Structure formats: C-alpha cells, structure tokens
Short mmCIF file of C-alpha atoms and ligand atoms in Angstrom, two decimals:
data_model
loop_
_atom_site.label_atom_id
_atom_site.label_comp_id
_atom_site.label_asym_id
_atom_site.label_seq_id
_atom_site.Cartn_x
_atom_site.Cartn_y
_atom_site.Cartn_z
CA MET A 1410 91.54 103.75 117.78
CA ASN A 1411 90.49 104.32 113.41
CA SER A 1412 87.34 106.60 114.06
CA ILE A 1413 87.67 106.77 109.69
CA SER A 1414 84.49 103.85 108.67
CA SER A 1415 85.96 103.62 105.17
CA ASN A 1416 88.39 100.92 104.41
CA ARG A 1417 88.68 101.29 100.86
CA LEU A 1418 92.57 101.01 99.99
CA THR A 1419 92.57 97.37 102.62
CA GLY A 1420 95.10 94.98 100.15
CA ARG A 1421 96.96 98.21 99.34
CA VAL A 1422 100.83 99.62 100.06
CA ALA A 1423 101.22 103.51 99.94
CA VAL A 1424 104.85 104.87 100.34
CA VAL A 1425 104.60 108.12 101.72
CA THR A 1426 107.69 110.77 101.61
CA ALA A 1427 108.14 112.63 104.89
CA SER A 1428 105.67 111.09 106.33
CA THR A 1429 107.11 111.81 110.38
CA GLU A 1430 105.43 114.95 110.08
CA GLY A 1431 103.03 117.97 108.45
CA ILE A 1432 101.32 117.03 106.04
CA GLY A 1433 102.73 114.02 104.67
CA TYR A 1434 102.26 112.56 108.24
CA GLY A 1435 98.27 112.88 108.09
CA ILE A 1436 98.39 111.77 104.78
CA ALA A 1437 100.23 108.24 106.23
CA ARG A 1438 97.33 108.51 109.21
CA ARG A 1439 94.53 108.82 106.85
CA LEU A 1440 95.46 105.90 103.99
CA ALA A 1441 96.55 103.76 106.96
CA GLN A 1442 93.01 104.82 108.53
CA GLU A 1443 91.33 103.62 105.02
CA GLY A 1444 93.33 99.84 105.56
CA ALA A 1445 96.86 100.79 103.44
CA LYS A 1446 99.75 99.05 104.90
CA VAL A 1447 101.88 102.56 105.40
CA MET A 1448 105.50 102.77 104.76
CA ILE A 1449 106.21 105.87 107.00
CA SER A 1450 109.70 108.08 106.28
CA SER A 1451 112.14 110.84 107.13
CA ARG A 1452 115.15 111.92 107.38
CA LYS A 1453 115.90 111.00 111.37
CA GLU A 1454 115.32 108.27 112.26
CA GLU A 1455 113.78 109.93 115.99
CA ASN A 1456 110.47 111.09 114.01
CA VAL A 1457 110.26 107.89 111.66
CA ILE A 1458 110.48 106.37 115.43
CA LYS A 1459 107.83 108.69 117.57
CA SER A 1460 105.55 108.63 114.25
CA VAL A 1461 105.66 104.75 113.59
CA GLN A 1462 104.32 104.20 118.13
CA LYS A 1463 102.12 106.59 117.17
CA LEU A 1464 100.50 104.70 114.62
CA THR A 1465 101.05 101.25 115.31
CA ASN A 1466 99.27 103.01 118.97
CA GLU A 1467 96.48 103.96 117.11
CA GLY A 1468 96.57 99.75 115.33
CA LEU A 1469 97.05 101.28 111.96
CA SER A 1470 99.36 98.59 109.96
CA VAL A 1471 102.51 101.64 109.60
CA SER A 1472 106.84 100.28 109.43
CA GLY A 1473 109.03 103.21 108.75
CA GLN A 1474 112.62 104.29 107.12
CA VAL A 1475 114.79 106.65 107.41
CA CYS A 1476 114.60 108.66 104.16
CA ASP A 1477 116.34 111.91 102.51
CA VAL A 1478 114.66 112.16 99.10
CA THR A 1479 118.06 113.55 98.34
CA ASN A 1480 119.49 110.34 99.15
CA ALA A 1481 119.54 107.74 96.53
CA GLU A 1482 120.90 104.63 98.43
CA HIS A 1483 118.16 106.03 100.64
CA ARG A 1484 115.43 105.89 97.92
CA GLN A 1485 116.10 102.61 96.76
CA SER A 1486 116.61 101.10 99.58
CA LEU A 1487 112.63 102.36 100.53
CA PHE A 1488 111.08 100.97 97.74
CA LYS A 1489 113.35 97.16 98.33
CA ASN A 1490 111.87 97.35 102.13
CA THR A 1491 108.63 97.82 101.47
CA LYS A 1492 107.85 95.34 99.19
CA GLU A 1493 110.19 93.26 101.44
CA LYS A 1494 107.84 94.42 104.97
CA PHE A 1495 104.31 94.39 102.94
CA GLY A 1496 104.34 92.12 98.91
CA GLY A 1497 104.96 95.11 97.16
CA ILE A 1498 104.49 98.91 96.81
CA ASP A 1499 100.70 100.34 95.21
CA ILE A 1500 101.30 104.12 95.77
CA LEU A 1501 103.05 106.21 96.24
CA VAL A 1502 103.24 109.82 97.43
CA SER A 1503 105.56 112.56 96.32
CA ASN A 1504 105.51 114.89 99.27
CA ALA A 1505 109.00 115.96 100.67
CA GLY A 1506 108.76 119.66 100.00
CA ILE A 1507 112.28 122.48 100.80
CA ASN A 1508 111.54 126.02 102.96
CA PRO A 1509 111.29 127.76 100.16
CA LYS A 1510 113.06 131.16 100.06
CA LEU A 1511 111.88 133.80 100.59
CA GLY A 1512 112.28 136.59 97.26
CA TYR A 1513 110.50 137.41 93.68
CA VAL A 1514 111.62 134.90 91.32
CA LEU A 1515 114.45 136.73 89.86
CA GLU A 1516 116.02 137.59 92.27
CA SER A 1517 116.67 134.01 93.25
CA ASP A 1518 120.26 132.70 93.13
CA GLU A 1519 121.52 130.63 90.79
CA SER A 1520 122.40 127.94 93.89
CA SER A 1521 118.89 128.34 95.89
CA TRP A 1522 117.41 127.74 92.58
CA ASP A 1523 118.87 124.66 92.12
CA GLU A 1524 118.55 123.49 95.59
CA MET A 1525 114.52 124.03 95.51
CA PHE A 1526 114.22 122.51 91.50
CA HIS A 1527 116.93 119.20 93.32
CA VAL A 1528 113.84 118.63 96.50
CA ASN A 1529 111.25 119.53 94.72
CA VAL A 1530 111.03 118.81 90.69
CA LYS A 1531 113.94 116.59 90.02
CA CYS A 1532 114.04 114.11 93.39
CA SER A 1533 109.78 113.58 92.91
CA PHE A 1534 111.11 112.46 89.34
CA LEU A 1535 113.57 110.30 90.52
CA LEU A 1536 110.98 108.63 92.84
CA ALA A 1537 108.89 108.27 90.77
CA LYS A 1538 110.47 106.73 88.10
CA GLU A 1539 112.20 104.49 91.12
CA ALA A 1540 109.03 102.93 92.60
CA LEU A 1541 108.27 102.32 88.46
CA PRO A 1542 109.05 98.94 88.30
CA TYR A 1543 107.34 98.56 91.55
CA LEU A 1544 104.28 100.10 91.02
CA ARG A 1545 104.27 98.02 86.89
CA GLU A 1546 103.91 94.77 89.59
CA ARG A 1547 100.87 96.05 90.73
CA LYS A 1548 97.29 96.23 89.50
CA GLY A 1549 94.84 99.70 89.22
CA SER A 1550 98.63 101.63 90.37
CA ASN A 1551 98.66 105.16 92.05
CA ILE A 1552 101.58 108.05 92.46
CA VAL A 1553 100.14 111.32 94.27
CA PHE A 1554 102.88 114.62 94.00
CA VAL A 1555 102.08 117.41 96.47
CA SER A 1556 102.35 120.77 94.88
CA SER A 1557 101.07 124.14 96.28
CA ILE A 1558 98.13 126.66 95.90
CA ALA A 1559 101.22 128.38 95.16
CA GLY A 1560 101.91 125.81 92.16
CA LEU A 1561 98.53 127.36 90.18
CA HIS A 1562 99.19 130.87 90.88
CA PRO A 1563 102.30 131.72 91.59
CA TYR A 1564 102.91 133.67 94.80
CA PRO A 1565 105.20 136.96 93.88
CA TYR A 1566 107.26 136.39 97.09
CA ILE A 1567 108.12 133.21 97.00
CA GLY A 1568 109.54 132.80 93.21
CA ALA A 1569 111.25 130.06 92.69
CA TYR A 1570 109.33 127.71 95.17
CA SER A 1571 105.59 127.76 93.42
CA VAL A 1572 107.34 127.95 89.68
CA SER A 1573 108.71 125.09 91.54
CA LYS A 1574 105.67 123.95 92.40
CA THR A 1575 103.85 124.32 88.85
CA ALA A 1576 106.25 121.89 87.70
CA LEU A 1577 105.04 119.47 89.39
CA ILE A 1578 101.65 120.14 88.13
CA GLY A 1579 103.85 119.46 84.97
CA LEU A 1580 105.04 116.15 86.00
CA THR A 1581 101.81 115.29 87.08
CA LYS A 1582 99.81 115.45 83.77
CA ALA A 1583 102.94 114.42 80.99
CA ALA A 1584 103.78 111.43 83.24
CA ALA A 1585 99.76 110.10 84.08
CA LYS A 1586 99.80 110.30 79.31
CA SER A 1587 102.57 108.24 80.02
CA LEU A 1588 101.15 105.77 82.47
CA VAL A 1589 97.64 106.09 81.36
CA THR A 1590 97.75 102.54 78.89
CA GLU A 1591 99.40 100.95 82.23
CA ASN A 1592 96.61 101.29 84.69
CA ILE A 1593 98.36 104.33 86.80
CA ARG A 1594 97.13 107.20 87.41
CA VAL A 1595 98.94 110.40 88.54
CA ASN A 1596 97.14 112.83 90.81
CA CYS A 1597 99.11 115.74 92.35
CA LEU A 1598 97.88 117.19 95.55
CA ALA A 1599 97.41 121.47 95.84
CA PRO A 1600 97.80 122.23 99.25
CA GLY A 1601 96.68 125.64 100.63
CA ILE A 1602 98.39 127.09 103.67
CA VAL A 1603 98.07 124.18 106.62
CA LYS A 1604 98.43 124.65 109.79
CA THR A 1605 102.41 123.19 110.24
CA LYS A 1606 105.86 123.99 110.97
CA PHE A 1607 106.67 124.43 106.61
CA SER A 1608 104.30 127.00 106.67
CA THR A 1609 104.57 128.73 109.87
CA ASP A 1610 108.18 129.03 109.70
CA VAL A 1611 107.34 130.15 106.10
CA SER A 1612 104.95 133.24 107.83
CA SER A 1613 107.31 134.27 109.51
CA ASN A 1614 110.10 134.35 107.69
CA LEU A 1615 107.63 137.00 105.27
CA ASN A 1616 106.71 138.54 109.27
CA GLN A 1617 110.37 139.35 109.12
CA ARG A 1618 110.28 141.11 105.61
CA ASN A 1619 107.31 141.91 106.01
CA SER A 1620 104.48 141.99 108.89
CA LYS A 1621 101.62 142.95 105.65
CA LEU A 1622 102.33 138.36 104.18
CA ASN A 1623 102.30 137.34 107.51
CA MET A 1624 99.91 134.31 108.04
CA THR A 1625 97.98 136.00 109.92
CA SER A 1626 96.70 138.54 106.72
CA SER A 1627 97.38 135.21 104.27
CA VAL A 1628 94.85 133.49 105.66
CA GLY A 1629 91.68 136.48 106.54
CA ARG A 1630 91.85 136.41 102.46
CA ILE A 1631 91.28 132.88 102.77
CA PRO A 1632 86.79 133.04 101.81
CA MET A 1633 86.93 130.28 104.40
CA GLN A 1634 89.26 131.98 106.21
CA ARG A 1635 90.60 129.55 107.94
CA SER A 1636 93.60 127.99 107.50
CA GLY A 1637 93.38 123.20 106.18
CA THR A 1638 94.28 120.49 108.21
CA ILE A 1639 96.62 117.88 107.28
CA GLU A 1640 93.29 115.17 108.19
CA GLU A 1641 91.66 116.95 105.13
CA MET A 1642 95.13 116.71 103.06
CA GLY A 1643 95.21 113.27 103.89
CA ALA A 1644 91.04 112.71 103.03
CA VAL A 1645 92.02 114.62 99.31
CA VAL A 1646 95.02 111.81 98.69
CA ALA A 1647 92.88 108.71 99.72
CA PHE A 1648 89.59 109.93 97.02
CA LEU A 1649 93.08 110.35 94.47
CA VAL A 1650 94.28 106.51 94.96
CA SER A 1651 91.28 104.96 96.09
CA ASP A 1652 88.59 103.52 93.03
CA ASP A 1653 86.43 106.20 93.70
CA ALA A 1654 88.59 108.42 91.97
CA SER A 1655 88.90 105.78 88.39
CA TYR A 1656 88.80 108.20 86.15
CA ILE A 1657 91.03 110.68 86.69
CA THR A 1658 94.27 110.80 85.95
CA GLY A 1659 96.96 113.43 85.52
CA GLU A 1660 94.49 116.33 87.81
CA THR A 1661 95.81 118.71 90.06
CA ILE A 1662 93.01 119.14 93.36
CA ALA A 1663 93.86 122.44 94.70
CA ALA A 1664 92.60 122.32 98.90
CA GLY A 1665 93.11 126.05 99.63
CA GLY A 1666 89.08 126.64 101.84
CA GLY A 1667 89.17 128.82 98.50
CA ILE A 1668 91.97 131.28 98.58
CA ASP A 1669 93.37 133.21 95.89
CA CYS A 1670 96.46 133.02 95.79
CA ARG A 1671 97.44 136.59 95.40
CA LEU A 1672 100.09 137.59 98.40
P1 NAP B 2602 106.72 120.22 107.20
O1 NAP B 2602 105.12 119.71 108.65
O2 NAP B 2602 107.77 120.52 108.05
O3 NAP B 2602 106.69 118.73 107.82
C1 NAP B 2602 108.25 118.15 107.06
C2 NAP B 2602 108.35 116.45 106.76
O4 NAP B 2602 109.30 116.15 106.43
C3 NAP B 2602 109.34 116.13 108.38
O5 NAP B 2602 108.19 114.47 108.31
C4 NAP B 2602 110.18 115.84 108.00
O6 NAP B 2602 111.51 114.57 108.91
C5 NAP B 2602 110.68 115.55 106.88
N1 NAP B 2602 111.30 116.20 106.00
C6 NAP B 2602 112.39 117.38 105.01
N2 NAP B 2602 112.93 117.46 104.22
C7 NAP B 2602 113.25 115.97 103.66
C8 NAP B 2602 113.64 115.20 102.78
N3 NAP B 2602 114.90 115.80 102.45
N4 NAP B 2602 114.25 114.46 102.80
C9 NAP B 2602 112.16 113.25 103.05
N5 NAP B 2602 112.42 114.01 104.79
C10 NAP B 2602 111.99 115.38 104.89
O7 NAP B 2602 106.21 120.02 105.44
P2 NAP B 2602 104.35 120.81 105.50
O8 NAP B 2602 103.67 121.88 105.57
O9 NAP B 2602 103.45 119.15 106.10
O10 NAP B 2602 104.66 119.81 103.56
C11 NAP B 2602 104.85 119.42 103.35
C12 NAP B 2602 104.23 119.30 101.64
O11 NAP B 2602 103.50 120.40 101.65
C13 NAP B 2602 105.56 120.04 101.30
O12 NAP B 2602 105.95 119.82 99.78
C14 NAP B 2602 105.47 121.66 100.79
O13 NAP B 2602 105.47 122.65 99.56
C15 NAP B 2602 103.65 120.77 100.32
N6 NAP B 2602 102.77 121.95 101.12
C16 NAP B 2602 102.62 123.20 102.12
C17 NAP B 2602 102.26 123.45 103.03
C18 NAP B 2602 101.30 123.98 104.24
O14 NAP B 2602 101.03 125.52 104.12
N7 NAP B 2602 102.19 122.68 105.03
C19 NAP B 2602 101.32 123.96 101.56
C20 NAP B 2602 101.28 123.86 100.60
C21 NAP B 2602 102.75 123.00 99.87
P3 NAP B 2602 112.55 115.11 109.07
O15 NAP B 2602 112.43 116.24 109.79
O16 NAP B 2602 113.18 113.76 110.30
O17 NAP B 2602 113.21 114.95 107.56
#
C-alpha cells in the first residue's frame, strides 16, 4: 500500500543501482511511491526478482534487471532496457558502494585501495557518463551519488573508504557545474549510520578489532541517539530529484542525525 501522498515524480523514470536491499531499496521504493517508474538492479538475480515482487505487490511501478556496476555490459543494458521498458531515463541514483576494509588510510594496501576506488568512484563516474545521453533526451534530469558522512569528515579507521566517498562529493560538484546549462542537476546524499547489512558488517568488523568502535557505541555519539532508516534516505533523494529542489545542484545533503563523525 502506498502511504506517501505526494505524486511529485509522476511521469519520471528512475534507475537506482544496488537497489534490492538497504538504502538503494529505500530510495527506489520512495521514488516509486511518489509516482516514478523505477528500474531496480543489483548483482544477484534472485534478489532482483524478490524486490521487484515486493514492490509490485505494493502497487508500485517497477521493473528489475541484474546489474553489477563493475560490469560494462550490465551497465549498458541497464540503461538500454530501462529506455525500452519505460520510454526514457530522467533520474540516475548511483548507490552501489563496496564494504570498507578496516584500517587507517596510509595502512591501506594498494589492491584494496584500487578496489575501493574502482567500485565507489570509477563505477559511479562511468554510470553517470553512460547515463548522460539518456538524461539529455529528457527535460530537467537528475543524478544523485550516494556518498557517506565519512566522505565529509573521514572516519580514521575506514580511511580509504572515507577518501573514496570524499571523491564522490568532488565528482558531484564538478559534474553539476559542467551540466548546469543543460538543466541537469547533480547532487549527493551523505548518509550517517543506517541499519543495513553493510553497516552491520562494518560494525562487527570494527568490533572485532576494537570493542569501542562498534555500532552501539557509534549510535551513542549521534545527537539523535539512533541510526537512520532507509525510508529517511529515500525521502532525501526524492526531494533532491523533485522540482522542490529545482535551485539545488552540486550539493551534498548529510542525513546523519547530527553525527559528528569522530569514531
Ligand atoms: P546494503 O544494505 O549492504 O545493500 C547492498 C545492496 O547493494 C544490495 O542490494 C546488493 O545486492 C547491492 N550490491 C552490492 N554490490 C553491488 C554491485 N557491485 N553492483 C550492484 N549492486 C550491488 O548496503 P547499504 O548500507 O544500503 O549501502 C548503500 C550505499 O550507502 C553504499 O554506497 C554505502 O557506502 C552507502 N552508505 C551506507 C551507510 C550505512 O550506514 N548503511 C552509511 C553511509 C553510506 P546484490 O548482493 O544482489 O548485488
């Protein structure tokens, strides 16, 4: 059942990567609840089928496709099939991110640094670049990158991850400036701690290394004294891609309950 009364995204088509679970799922669901047609995607076919089924059962207009963001053919067919299915693409949300390896930034080994930057930064750049011809065919298109609060203020113990997420904030600003005359807006969401498989894994890894760094202690440092929800992340993205945000581009919106980012 759609309990969201806004229909400000009716007539828009959105592609959301890594959207069969967690924050991406919350974003895809909210965009669809506000009237968009949404292409769901992730690496595993069974996850795609399950999520499409769940959202379709709620009466939402979604379709699904396998897309590992690191696979060029998957990315191309994601966009091509979305246009075939829904008639075009107005919104790209680049949400996929790799689980951080623990360690201070200068302790990162080269291969984990490369992997982090490949998935988090290069694939986000490629997705935006490859979506652009489709976005240019529509009026008032949008790109949203999903960074992290750690991209604004690095978490020392997930150093390489934090720096990769900072790069996305730079990518947002640079891409926004280059597309401003084409009326394509580019913005970024920086989630704080949101309870998902990703954050639970990070937390338990941190906990194994140092019990003071687990999720419970991190949540205790959030002024709002709780983690965020995937619905709250979806709400921020729905605003950013809607006409309500028509004068906002190149910005990163932190949604972290006031967290100050020091672990
Ligand atoms: P999550 O709950 O673990 O969800 C992961 C989703 O990504 C699943 O749908 C998974 O499905 C898909 N996925 C994983 N690797 C993929 C790939 N290479 N290509 C396509 N899909 C892929 O993660 P999350 O917490 O929602 O995180 C989403 C984003 O938010 C990430 O960029 C993360 O850095 C960022 N973030 C999260 C938090 C947090 O506290 N949760 C905080 C700040 C930022 P398959 O297994 O089927 O691929």
